[in-house]
XYZ file of C-alpha atoms in Angstrom:
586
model
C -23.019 7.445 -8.849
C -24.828 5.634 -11.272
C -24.541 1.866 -12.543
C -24.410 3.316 -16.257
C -21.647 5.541 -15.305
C -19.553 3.088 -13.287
C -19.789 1.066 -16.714
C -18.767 3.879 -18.844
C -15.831 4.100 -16.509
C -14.970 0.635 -16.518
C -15.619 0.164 -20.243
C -13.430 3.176 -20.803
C -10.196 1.939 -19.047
C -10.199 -1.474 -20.763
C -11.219 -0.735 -24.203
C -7.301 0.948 -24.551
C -6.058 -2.476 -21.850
C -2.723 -2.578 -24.580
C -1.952 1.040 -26.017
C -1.906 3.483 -22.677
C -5.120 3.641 -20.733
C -4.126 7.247 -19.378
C -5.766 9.395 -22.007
C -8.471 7.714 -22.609
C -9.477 6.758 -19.049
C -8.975 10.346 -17.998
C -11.642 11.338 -20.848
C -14.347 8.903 -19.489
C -13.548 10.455 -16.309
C -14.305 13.943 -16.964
C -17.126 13.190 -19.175
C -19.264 13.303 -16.050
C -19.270 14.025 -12.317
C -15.684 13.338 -11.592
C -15.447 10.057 -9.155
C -13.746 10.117 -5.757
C -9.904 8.694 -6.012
C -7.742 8.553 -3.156
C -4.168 7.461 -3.545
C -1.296 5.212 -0.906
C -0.110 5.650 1.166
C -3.606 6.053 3.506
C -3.576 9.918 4.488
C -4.001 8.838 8.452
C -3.501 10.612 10.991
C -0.348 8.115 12.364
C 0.291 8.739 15.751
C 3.982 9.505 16.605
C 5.572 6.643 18.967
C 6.063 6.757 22.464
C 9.682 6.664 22.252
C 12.677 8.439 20.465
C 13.181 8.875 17.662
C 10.499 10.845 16.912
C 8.543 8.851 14.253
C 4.735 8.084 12.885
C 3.991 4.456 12.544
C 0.975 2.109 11.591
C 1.083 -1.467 10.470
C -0.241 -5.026 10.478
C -3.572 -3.587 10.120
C -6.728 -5.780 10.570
C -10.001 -4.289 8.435
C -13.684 -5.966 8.693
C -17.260 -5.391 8.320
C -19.146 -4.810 11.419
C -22.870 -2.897 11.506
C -22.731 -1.435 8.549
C -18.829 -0.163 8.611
C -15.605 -0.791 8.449
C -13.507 -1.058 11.327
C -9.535 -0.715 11.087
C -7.446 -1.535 14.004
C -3.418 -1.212 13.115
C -0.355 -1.258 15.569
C 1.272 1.250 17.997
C -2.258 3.679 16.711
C -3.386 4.327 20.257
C -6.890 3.404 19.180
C -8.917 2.084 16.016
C -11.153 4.100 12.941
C -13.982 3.666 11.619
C -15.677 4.121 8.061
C -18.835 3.992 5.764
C -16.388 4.480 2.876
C -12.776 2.476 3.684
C -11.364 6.280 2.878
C -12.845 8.954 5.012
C -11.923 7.241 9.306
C -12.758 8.731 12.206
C -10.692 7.613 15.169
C -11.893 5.803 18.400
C -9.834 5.922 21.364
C -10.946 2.826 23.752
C -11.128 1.970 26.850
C -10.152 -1.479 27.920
C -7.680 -3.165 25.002
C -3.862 -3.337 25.341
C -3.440 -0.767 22.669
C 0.446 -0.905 22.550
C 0.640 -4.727 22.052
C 0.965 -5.357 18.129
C -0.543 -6.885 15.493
C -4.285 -6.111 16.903
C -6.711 -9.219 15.355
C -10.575 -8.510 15.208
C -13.193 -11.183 14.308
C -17.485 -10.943 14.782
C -18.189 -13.754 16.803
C -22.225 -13.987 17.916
C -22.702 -10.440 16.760
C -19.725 -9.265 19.190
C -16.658 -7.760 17.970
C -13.520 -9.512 19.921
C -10.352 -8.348 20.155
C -6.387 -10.008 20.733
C -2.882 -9.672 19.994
C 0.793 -10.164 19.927
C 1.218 -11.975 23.437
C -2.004 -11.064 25.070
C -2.994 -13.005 27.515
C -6.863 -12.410 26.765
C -9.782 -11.958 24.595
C -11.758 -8.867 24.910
C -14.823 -7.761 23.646
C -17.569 -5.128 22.816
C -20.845 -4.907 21.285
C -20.379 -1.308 20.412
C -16.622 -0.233 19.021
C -17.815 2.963 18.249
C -18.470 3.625 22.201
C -15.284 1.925 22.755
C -15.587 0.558 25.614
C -14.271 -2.836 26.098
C -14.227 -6.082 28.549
C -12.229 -8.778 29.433
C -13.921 -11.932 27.764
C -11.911 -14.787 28.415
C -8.163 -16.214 28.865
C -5.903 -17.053 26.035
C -2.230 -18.281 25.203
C -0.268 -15.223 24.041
C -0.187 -16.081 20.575
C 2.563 -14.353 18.073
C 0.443 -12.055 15.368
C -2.466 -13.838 15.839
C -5.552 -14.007 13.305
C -8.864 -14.675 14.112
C -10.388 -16.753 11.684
C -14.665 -17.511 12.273
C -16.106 -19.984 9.527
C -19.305 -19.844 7.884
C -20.518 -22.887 10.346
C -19.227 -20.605 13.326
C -16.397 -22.480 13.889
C -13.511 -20.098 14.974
C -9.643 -20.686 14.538
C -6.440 -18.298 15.717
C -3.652 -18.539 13.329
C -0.023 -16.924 14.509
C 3.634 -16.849 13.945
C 5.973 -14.889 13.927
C 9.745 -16.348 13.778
C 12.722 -16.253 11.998
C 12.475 -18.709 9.014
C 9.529 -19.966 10.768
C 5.969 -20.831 9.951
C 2.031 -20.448 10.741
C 0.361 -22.440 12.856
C -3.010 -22.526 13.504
C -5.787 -23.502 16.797
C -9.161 -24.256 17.373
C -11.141 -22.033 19.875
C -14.406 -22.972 21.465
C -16.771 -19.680 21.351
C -19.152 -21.143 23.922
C -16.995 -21.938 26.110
C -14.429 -19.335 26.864
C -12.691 -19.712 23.946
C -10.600 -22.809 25.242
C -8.247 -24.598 21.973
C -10.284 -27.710 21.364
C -7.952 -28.851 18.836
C -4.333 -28.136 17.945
C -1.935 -26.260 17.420
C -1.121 -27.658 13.972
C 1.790 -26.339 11.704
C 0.191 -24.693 8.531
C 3.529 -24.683 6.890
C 7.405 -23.055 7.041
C 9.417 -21.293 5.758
C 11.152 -22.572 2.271
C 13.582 -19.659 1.058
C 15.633 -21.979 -0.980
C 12.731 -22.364 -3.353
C 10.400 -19.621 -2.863
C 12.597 -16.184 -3.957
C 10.572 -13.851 -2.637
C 11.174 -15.207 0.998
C 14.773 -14.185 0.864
C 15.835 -11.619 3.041
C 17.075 -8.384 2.489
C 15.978 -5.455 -0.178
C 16.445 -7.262 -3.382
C 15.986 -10.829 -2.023
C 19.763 -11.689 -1.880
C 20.445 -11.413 1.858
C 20.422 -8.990 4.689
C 23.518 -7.473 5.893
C 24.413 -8.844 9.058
C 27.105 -6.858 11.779
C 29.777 -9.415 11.041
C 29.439 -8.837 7.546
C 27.545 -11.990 6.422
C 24.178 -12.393 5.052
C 21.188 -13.305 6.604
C 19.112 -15.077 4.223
C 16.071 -16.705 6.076
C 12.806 -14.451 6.247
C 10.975 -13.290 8.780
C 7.328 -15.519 8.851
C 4.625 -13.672 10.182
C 1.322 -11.477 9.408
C -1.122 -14.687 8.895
C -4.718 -13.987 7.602
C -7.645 -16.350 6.789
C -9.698 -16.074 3.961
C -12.430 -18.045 2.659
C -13.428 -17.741 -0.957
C -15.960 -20.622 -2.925
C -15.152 -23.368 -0.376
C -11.165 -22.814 -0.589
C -9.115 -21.649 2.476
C -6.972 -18.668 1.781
C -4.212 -18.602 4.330
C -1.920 -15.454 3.427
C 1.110 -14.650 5.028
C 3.627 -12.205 4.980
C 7.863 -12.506 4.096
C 10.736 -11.727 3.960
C 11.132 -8.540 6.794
C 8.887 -5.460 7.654
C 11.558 -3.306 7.379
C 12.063 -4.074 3.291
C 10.500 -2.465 0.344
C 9.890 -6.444 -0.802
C 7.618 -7.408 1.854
C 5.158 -8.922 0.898
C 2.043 -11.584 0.961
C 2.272 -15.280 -0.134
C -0.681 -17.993 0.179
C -1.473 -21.486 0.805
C -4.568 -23.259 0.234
C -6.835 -26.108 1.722
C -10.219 -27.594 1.663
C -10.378 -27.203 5.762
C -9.537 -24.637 7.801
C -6.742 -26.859 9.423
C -5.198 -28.169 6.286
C -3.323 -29.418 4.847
C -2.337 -26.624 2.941
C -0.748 -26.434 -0.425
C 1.520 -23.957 -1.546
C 0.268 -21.558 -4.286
C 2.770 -21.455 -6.911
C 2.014 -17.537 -8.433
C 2.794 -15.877 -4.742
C 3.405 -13.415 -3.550
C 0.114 -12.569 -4.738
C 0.336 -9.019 -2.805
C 3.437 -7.862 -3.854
C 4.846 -3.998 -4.283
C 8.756 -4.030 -4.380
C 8.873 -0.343 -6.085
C 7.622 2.870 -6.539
C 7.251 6.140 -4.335
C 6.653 3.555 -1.140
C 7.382 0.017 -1.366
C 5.445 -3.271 1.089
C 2.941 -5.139 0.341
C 2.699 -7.374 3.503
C 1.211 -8.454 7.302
C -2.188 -7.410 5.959
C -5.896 -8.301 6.055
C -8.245 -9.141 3.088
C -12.407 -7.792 3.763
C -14.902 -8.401 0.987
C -17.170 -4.321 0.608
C -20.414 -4.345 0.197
C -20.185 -4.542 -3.184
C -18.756 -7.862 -3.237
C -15.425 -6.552 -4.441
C -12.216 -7.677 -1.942
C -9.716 -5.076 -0.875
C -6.226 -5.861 0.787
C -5.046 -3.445 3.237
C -1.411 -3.641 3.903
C 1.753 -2.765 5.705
C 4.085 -0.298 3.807
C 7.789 0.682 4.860
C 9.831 4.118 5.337
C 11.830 2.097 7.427
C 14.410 5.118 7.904
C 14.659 6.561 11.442
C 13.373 3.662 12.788
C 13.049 -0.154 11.237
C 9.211 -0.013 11.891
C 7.990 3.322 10.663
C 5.374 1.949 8.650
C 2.139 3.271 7.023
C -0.794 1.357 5.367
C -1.707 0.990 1.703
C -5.237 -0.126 0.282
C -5.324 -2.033 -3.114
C -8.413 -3.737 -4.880
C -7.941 -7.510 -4.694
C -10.046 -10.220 -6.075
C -9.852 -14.495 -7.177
C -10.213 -15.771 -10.599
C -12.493 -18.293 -11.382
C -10.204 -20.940 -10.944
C -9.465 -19.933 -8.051
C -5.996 -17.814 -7.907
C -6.060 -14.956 -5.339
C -4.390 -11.633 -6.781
C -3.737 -8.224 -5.563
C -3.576 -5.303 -7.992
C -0.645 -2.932 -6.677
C 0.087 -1.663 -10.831
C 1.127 1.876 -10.113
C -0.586 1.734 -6.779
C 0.377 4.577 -5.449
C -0.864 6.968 -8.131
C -4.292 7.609 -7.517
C -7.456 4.773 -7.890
C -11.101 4.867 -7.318
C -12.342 4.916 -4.176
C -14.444 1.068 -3.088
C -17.993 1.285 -4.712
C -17.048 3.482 -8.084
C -16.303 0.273 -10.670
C -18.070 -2.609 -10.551
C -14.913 -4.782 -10.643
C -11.887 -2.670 -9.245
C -9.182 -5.729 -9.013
C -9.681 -5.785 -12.989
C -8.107 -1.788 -13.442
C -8.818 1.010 -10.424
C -7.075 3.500 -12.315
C -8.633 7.263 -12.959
C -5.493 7.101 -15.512
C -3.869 10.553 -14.121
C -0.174 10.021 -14.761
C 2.684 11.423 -12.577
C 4.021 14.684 -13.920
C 6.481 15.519 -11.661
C 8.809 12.978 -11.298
C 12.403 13.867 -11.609
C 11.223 17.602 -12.971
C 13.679 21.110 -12.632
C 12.683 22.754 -8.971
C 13.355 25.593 -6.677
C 12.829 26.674 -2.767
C 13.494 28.737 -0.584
C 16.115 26.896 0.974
C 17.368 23.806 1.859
C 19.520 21.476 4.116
C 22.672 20.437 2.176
C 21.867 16.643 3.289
C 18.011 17.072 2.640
C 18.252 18.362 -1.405
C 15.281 20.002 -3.258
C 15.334 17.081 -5.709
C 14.157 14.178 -3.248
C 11.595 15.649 -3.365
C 10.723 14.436 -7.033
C 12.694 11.320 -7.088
C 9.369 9.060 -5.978
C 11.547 7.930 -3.152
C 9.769 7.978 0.173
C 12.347 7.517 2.026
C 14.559 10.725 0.726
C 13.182 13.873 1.015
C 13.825 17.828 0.860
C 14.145 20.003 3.911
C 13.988 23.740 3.914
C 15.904 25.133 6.368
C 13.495 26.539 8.483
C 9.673 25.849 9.702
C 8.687 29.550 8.874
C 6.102 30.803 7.095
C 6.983 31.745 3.764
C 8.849 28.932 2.915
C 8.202 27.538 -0.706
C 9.000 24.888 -3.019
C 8.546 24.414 -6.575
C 8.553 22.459 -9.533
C 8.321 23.157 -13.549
C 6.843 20.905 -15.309
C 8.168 21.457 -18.500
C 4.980 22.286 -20.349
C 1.297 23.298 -19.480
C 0.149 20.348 -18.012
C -3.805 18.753 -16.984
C -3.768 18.908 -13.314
C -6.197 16.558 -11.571
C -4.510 16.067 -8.221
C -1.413 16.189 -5.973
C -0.357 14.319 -3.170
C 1.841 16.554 -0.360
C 4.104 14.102 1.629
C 5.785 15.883 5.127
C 8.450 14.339 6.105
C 8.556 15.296 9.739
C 12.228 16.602 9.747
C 13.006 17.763 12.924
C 9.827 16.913 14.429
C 10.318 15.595 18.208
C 6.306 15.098 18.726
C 5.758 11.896 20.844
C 2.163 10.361 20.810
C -0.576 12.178 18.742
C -0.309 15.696 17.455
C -2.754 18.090 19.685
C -5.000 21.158 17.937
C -1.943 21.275 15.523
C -1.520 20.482 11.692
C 0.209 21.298 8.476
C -1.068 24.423 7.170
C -0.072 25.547 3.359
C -1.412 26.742 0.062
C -0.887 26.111 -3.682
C -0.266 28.170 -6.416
C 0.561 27.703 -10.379
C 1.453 29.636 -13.137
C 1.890 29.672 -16.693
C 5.431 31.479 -16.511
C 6.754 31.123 -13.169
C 6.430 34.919 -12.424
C 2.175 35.420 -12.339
C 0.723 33.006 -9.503
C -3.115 32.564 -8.856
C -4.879 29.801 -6.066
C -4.612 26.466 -6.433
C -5.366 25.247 -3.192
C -5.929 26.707 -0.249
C -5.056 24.460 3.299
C -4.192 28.428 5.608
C -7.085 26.683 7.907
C -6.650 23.181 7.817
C -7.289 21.637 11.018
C -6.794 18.002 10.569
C -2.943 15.876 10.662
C -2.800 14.780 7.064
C 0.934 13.579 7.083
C 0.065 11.947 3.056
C -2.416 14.873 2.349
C -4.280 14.078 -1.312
C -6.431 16.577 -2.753
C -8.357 15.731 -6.058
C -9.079 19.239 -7.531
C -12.798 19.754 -8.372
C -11.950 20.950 -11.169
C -8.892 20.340 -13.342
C -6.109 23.079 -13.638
C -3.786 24.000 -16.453
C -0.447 24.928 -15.514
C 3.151 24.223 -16.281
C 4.663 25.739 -13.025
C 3.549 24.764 -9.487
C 4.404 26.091 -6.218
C 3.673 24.922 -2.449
C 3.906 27.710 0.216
C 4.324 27.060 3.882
C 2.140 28.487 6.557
C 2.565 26.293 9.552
C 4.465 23.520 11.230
C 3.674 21.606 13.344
C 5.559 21.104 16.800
C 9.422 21.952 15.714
C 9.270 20.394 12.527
C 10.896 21.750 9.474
C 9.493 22.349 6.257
C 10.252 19.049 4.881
C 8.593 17.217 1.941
C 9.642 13.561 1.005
C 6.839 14.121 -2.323
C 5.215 16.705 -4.178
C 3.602 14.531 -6.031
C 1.193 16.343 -9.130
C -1.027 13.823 -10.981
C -3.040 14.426 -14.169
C -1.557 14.495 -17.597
C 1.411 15.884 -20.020
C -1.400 16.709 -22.570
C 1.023 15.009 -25.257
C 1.453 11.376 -26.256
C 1.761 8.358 -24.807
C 5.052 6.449 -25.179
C 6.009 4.100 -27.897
C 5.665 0.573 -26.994
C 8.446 -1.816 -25.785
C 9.330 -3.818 -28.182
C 12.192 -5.981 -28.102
C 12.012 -7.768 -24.454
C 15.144 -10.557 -23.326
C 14.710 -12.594 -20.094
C 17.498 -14.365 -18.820
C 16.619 -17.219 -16.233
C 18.967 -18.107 -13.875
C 20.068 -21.989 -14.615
C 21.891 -21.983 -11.180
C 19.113 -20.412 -9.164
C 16.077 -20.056 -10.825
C 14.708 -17.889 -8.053
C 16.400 -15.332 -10.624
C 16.161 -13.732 -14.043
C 17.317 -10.977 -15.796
C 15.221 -8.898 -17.792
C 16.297 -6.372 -20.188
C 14.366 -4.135 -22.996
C 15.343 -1.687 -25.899
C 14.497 2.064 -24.798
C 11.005 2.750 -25.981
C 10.644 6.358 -27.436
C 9.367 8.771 -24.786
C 9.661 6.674 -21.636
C 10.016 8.180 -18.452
C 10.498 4.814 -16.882
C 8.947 1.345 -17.106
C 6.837 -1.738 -15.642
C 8.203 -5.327 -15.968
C 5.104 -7.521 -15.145
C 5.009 -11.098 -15.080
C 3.166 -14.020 -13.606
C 2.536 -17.570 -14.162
C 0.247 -17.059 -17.280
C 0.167 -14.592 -19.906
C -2.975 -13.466 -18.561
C -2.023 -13.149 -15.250
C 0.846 -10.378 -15.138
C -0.333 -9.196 -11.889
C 3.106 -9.021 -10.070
C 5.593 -6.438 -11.061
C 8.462 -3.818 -10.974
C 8.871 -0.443 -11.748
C 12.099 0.577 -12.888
C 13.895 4.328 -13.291
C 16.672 5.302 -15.402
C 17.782 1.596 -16.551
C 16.490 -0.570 -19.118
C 17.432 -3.569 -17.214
C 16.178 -4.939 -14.241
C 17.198 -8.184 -12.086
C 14.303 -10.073 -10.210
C 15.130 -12.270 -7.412
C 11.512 -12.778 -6.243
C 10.784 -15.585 -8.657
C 9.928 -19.450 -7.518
C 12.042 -22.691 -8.632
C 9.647 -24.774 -10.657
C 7.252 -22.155 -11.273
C 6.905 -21.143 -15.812
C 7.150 -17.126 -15.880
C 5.291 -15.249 -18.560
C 7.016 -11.393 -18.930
C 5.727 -8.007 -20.494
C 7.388 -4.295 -19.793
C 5.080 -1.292 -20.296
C 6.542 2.001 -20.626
C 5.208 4.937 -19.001
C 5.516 8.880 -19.143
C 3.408 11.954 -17.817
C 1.039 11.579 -20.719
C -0.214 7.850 -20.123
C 1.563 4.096 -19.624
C 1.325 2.033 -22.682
C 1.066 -1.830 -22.189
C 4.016 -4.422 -23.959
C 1.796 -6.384 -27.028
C 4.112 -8.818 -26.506
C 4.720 -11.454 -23.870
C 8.186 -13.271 -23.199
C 8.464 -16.763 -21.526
C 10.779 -17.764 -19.022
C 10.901 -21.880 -17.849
């Protein structure tokens, strides 16, 4: 692609920043070849554990640069990938790591990639991942989700944790000589739930049940991860509990890689409580080759087991004053792929809306406990099951109108599935049809063949399609599984109008804990649903919430002593059009 173009692209997104970027994005886009978007969660091949329940998992990933490409190592995986493009991974299964202790940490030290994690008793190392084989390199303390930190002198540091209401603490290594701590450990920082909201345990941040039927409040401190960005130390850390749709990322700061370390006031800076899947947290932050950062993340199901997990990859970036920020708006509606726009953290958005959320559907048939409608409710954690795995199986969704469609996102859900370890010669096969009437069908898309596991399978059509009715057909399951689908998601757009703009915004701060607020909105005219953002500047609304069916929403993720600025955007199939006005909250 094209510097001109990538401008054109960026230029069209923010020339509409306050009155719905959808339509007019989606013009620039089609204007010329169309871009590569991929859309969260990653579609990875997740390996199914090694014990029952039968369940895919991937989490606390680690991403970095090494000869040339990218090189992603995540937990319980059975091995690492490897990328030219952070999308497209090919998997490496090595020789030589302890591949089922978690929280994997990879640094380049001396032009060698080295390897740890949770508890190992070693370093290893390799001057080839992509042959995979590795060696012992030296002796360590079994750290607790370690992160291997080298500084631009060479210096290299191991930060860990991993506690309840805890902290990160952090060591100096000596590279030449076996990697023996020269200095430390020394306590980054704790835990502070009774100021910072967003620490709290629990879904909402007011507690976690507990068996005896009281809360637990204190987080979970873990997931540490060193950045350094114009001679400021990053550390990032991840709160309240893996298992919650609120996990998250917070940061300190420092002027040495040792502290001390200040707490930054606008965290969590990677932060994605809502949407069709929820976590933000235990990641890793790698600058492309474009210069642009990306923050690759740990997101929850959390259903059949507390740490079925998958990953999520958002643009990330620093102002010039130095606050880090993560952009999950609508993150898991589709976004260029890294090298597209020039400056991705800014707006990643193709501007495809979601057109079937919470839209009239049929199938075949389906499990009274498994309805067709979670399958539109942009709930990963519900879904619909047919009652069978047979070919022939359908479901389908009206969308109420012809509609633009650009892409679609096909979520399995695995019911029934007893698969342990990876899936062998054996994948999802279906195809796609639409029609204008719900009685003539033609192609869509055809996946009769497809070879490859693509649990999160996202296919951006060449070509647009109009269509108001859309219809997926089963040809194979894998294993035992059922036809099961926990989204169907269709992205592109309503071909009507935006929604009218929220207008009349009230936020309530919490005098007794001003970890809370309420906020609460008038209806805006042809809202599907809405986006409280907020942060602590008017320019700096990067954190936020989605909300469905309510115009009211309480936030419990806020920090005592920290000034809020708040906006809500409403949103439909046709485009998301930004509040004009922002409300302050002391």
């Amino acid at each position: 692609m094209t510097n001109s173009l990538r401008d054109i692209l960026f230029a069209g997104i923010f020339s509409v920043a306050v009155v719905g970027i959808g339509q007019v994005a989606v013009q620039a886009a089609n204007q010329a070849d169309r871009p590569q978007t991929f859309c969260n969660p990653l579609d990875l091949a997740y390996r199914f554990q090694l014990n029952t329940p039968s369940r895919r998992e991937a989490a606390d990933p680690t991403l970095v640069r090494f000869n040339g490409e990218y090189w992603l190592f995540a937990s319980k995986s059975g091995g690492y990938w490897h990328s030219s493009d952070m999308i497209h991974w090919q998997l490496v299964k090595p020789t030589g790591l302890p591949l089922e202790d978690y929280a994997p940490t990879v640094a380049v030290v001396n032009g060698r990639m080295i390897f740890t994690a949770f508890g190992t008793p070693a370093i290893f190392g390799t001057d080839d991942p992509l042959k995979g084989i590795w060696s012992k390199t030296a002796d360590l303390n079994g750290y607790p989700d370690p992160a291997i930190f080298v500084d631009d002198d060479g210096r290299v540091y191991l930060y860990f944790g991993c506690s309840s209401n805890g902290g990160i603490q952090v060591v100096e290594l000596d590279p030449q000589h076996e990697f023996k701590v020269i200095k430390g450990p020394v306590t980054c920082f704790l835990a502070d739930y009774a100021h910072h909201g967003w620490e709290v345990a629990g879904e909402e941040n007011r507690g976690s049940p507990n068996a005896d039927g009281s809360k637990q409040m204190a987080p979970w401190v873990e997931g540490a991860w060193m950045t350094r960005h114009a001679g400021t130390y990053y550390l990032q850390y991840s709160a309240p509990g893996t298992q919650f749709k609120v996990y998250a990322d917070g940061v300190y700061t420092a002027t040495n890689p040792m502290g001390p370390f200040t707490y930054a006031s606008y965290s969590p800076f990677s932060h994605k409580p809502t949407g069709f899947i929820g976590g933000a947290g235990h990641s890793s932050t790698v600058e492309d080759s474009d210069d642009n950062y990306w923050h690759i993340t740990t997101m929850t199901i959390s259903v059949r087991d507390m740490f079925e997990r998958r990953l999520g990859l958002f643009p990330a970036g620093f102002t010039t004053d130095g606050q880090m920020f993560c952009n999950t708006y609508l993150g898991d509606y589709p976004q260029f792929v890294p090298g597209v726009l020039k400056k991705p953290a800014e707006n990643n958005s193709p501007g495809w809306m979601l057109l079937s959320y919470d839209k009239p559907a049929t199938a075949s048939s389906a499990l009274e406990q498994f309805p067709i409608k979670n399958a539109f409710d942009e709930d990963i954690r519900t879904w619909w099951s047919a009652a069978s795995g047979k070919q022939g199986e359908w479901l389908q969704v009206d969308l109420g109108k012809p509609c633009r469609i650009d892409a679609m996102q096909i979520n399995f859900a695995d019911q029934g599935m007893t698969n342990l370890d990876r899936m062998a010669n054996d994948s999802y096969r279906y195809y796609v049809q639409v029609s204008d009437d719900g009685e003539h069908w033609k192609s869509c898309l055809d996946r009769s063949d497809n070879r490859r596991d693509s649990p999160h399978d996202y296919i951006q059509m060449n070509e647009p399609v109009t269509a108001r009715y859309v219809r997926l057909v089963n040809v194979h399951m894998p294993g035992d599984g059922l036809f099961a689908i926990s989204g169907f998601r269709i992205f592109g757009n309503g071909l009507g109008k935006a929604p009218a703009p929220v207008k009349e915004v009230e936020v309530v701060r919490d005098i007794s804990d001003p970890r809370q607020a309420h906020v609460s909105w008038k209806s805006a005219q042809g809202a599907d649903f809405y986006i409280i953002r907020y942060g602590p500047a008017c320019d700096r609304l990067w954190n936020n919430y989605q909300v469905y069916k309510n115009n009211h929403y309480d936030i419990n993720s806020l920090n005592a002593g920290t000034t809020y600025y708040f906006c809500v955007d409403a949103v439909n199939d046709c485009g998301n059009t930004r509040g004009t006005k922002v409300f302050l909250a002391k």
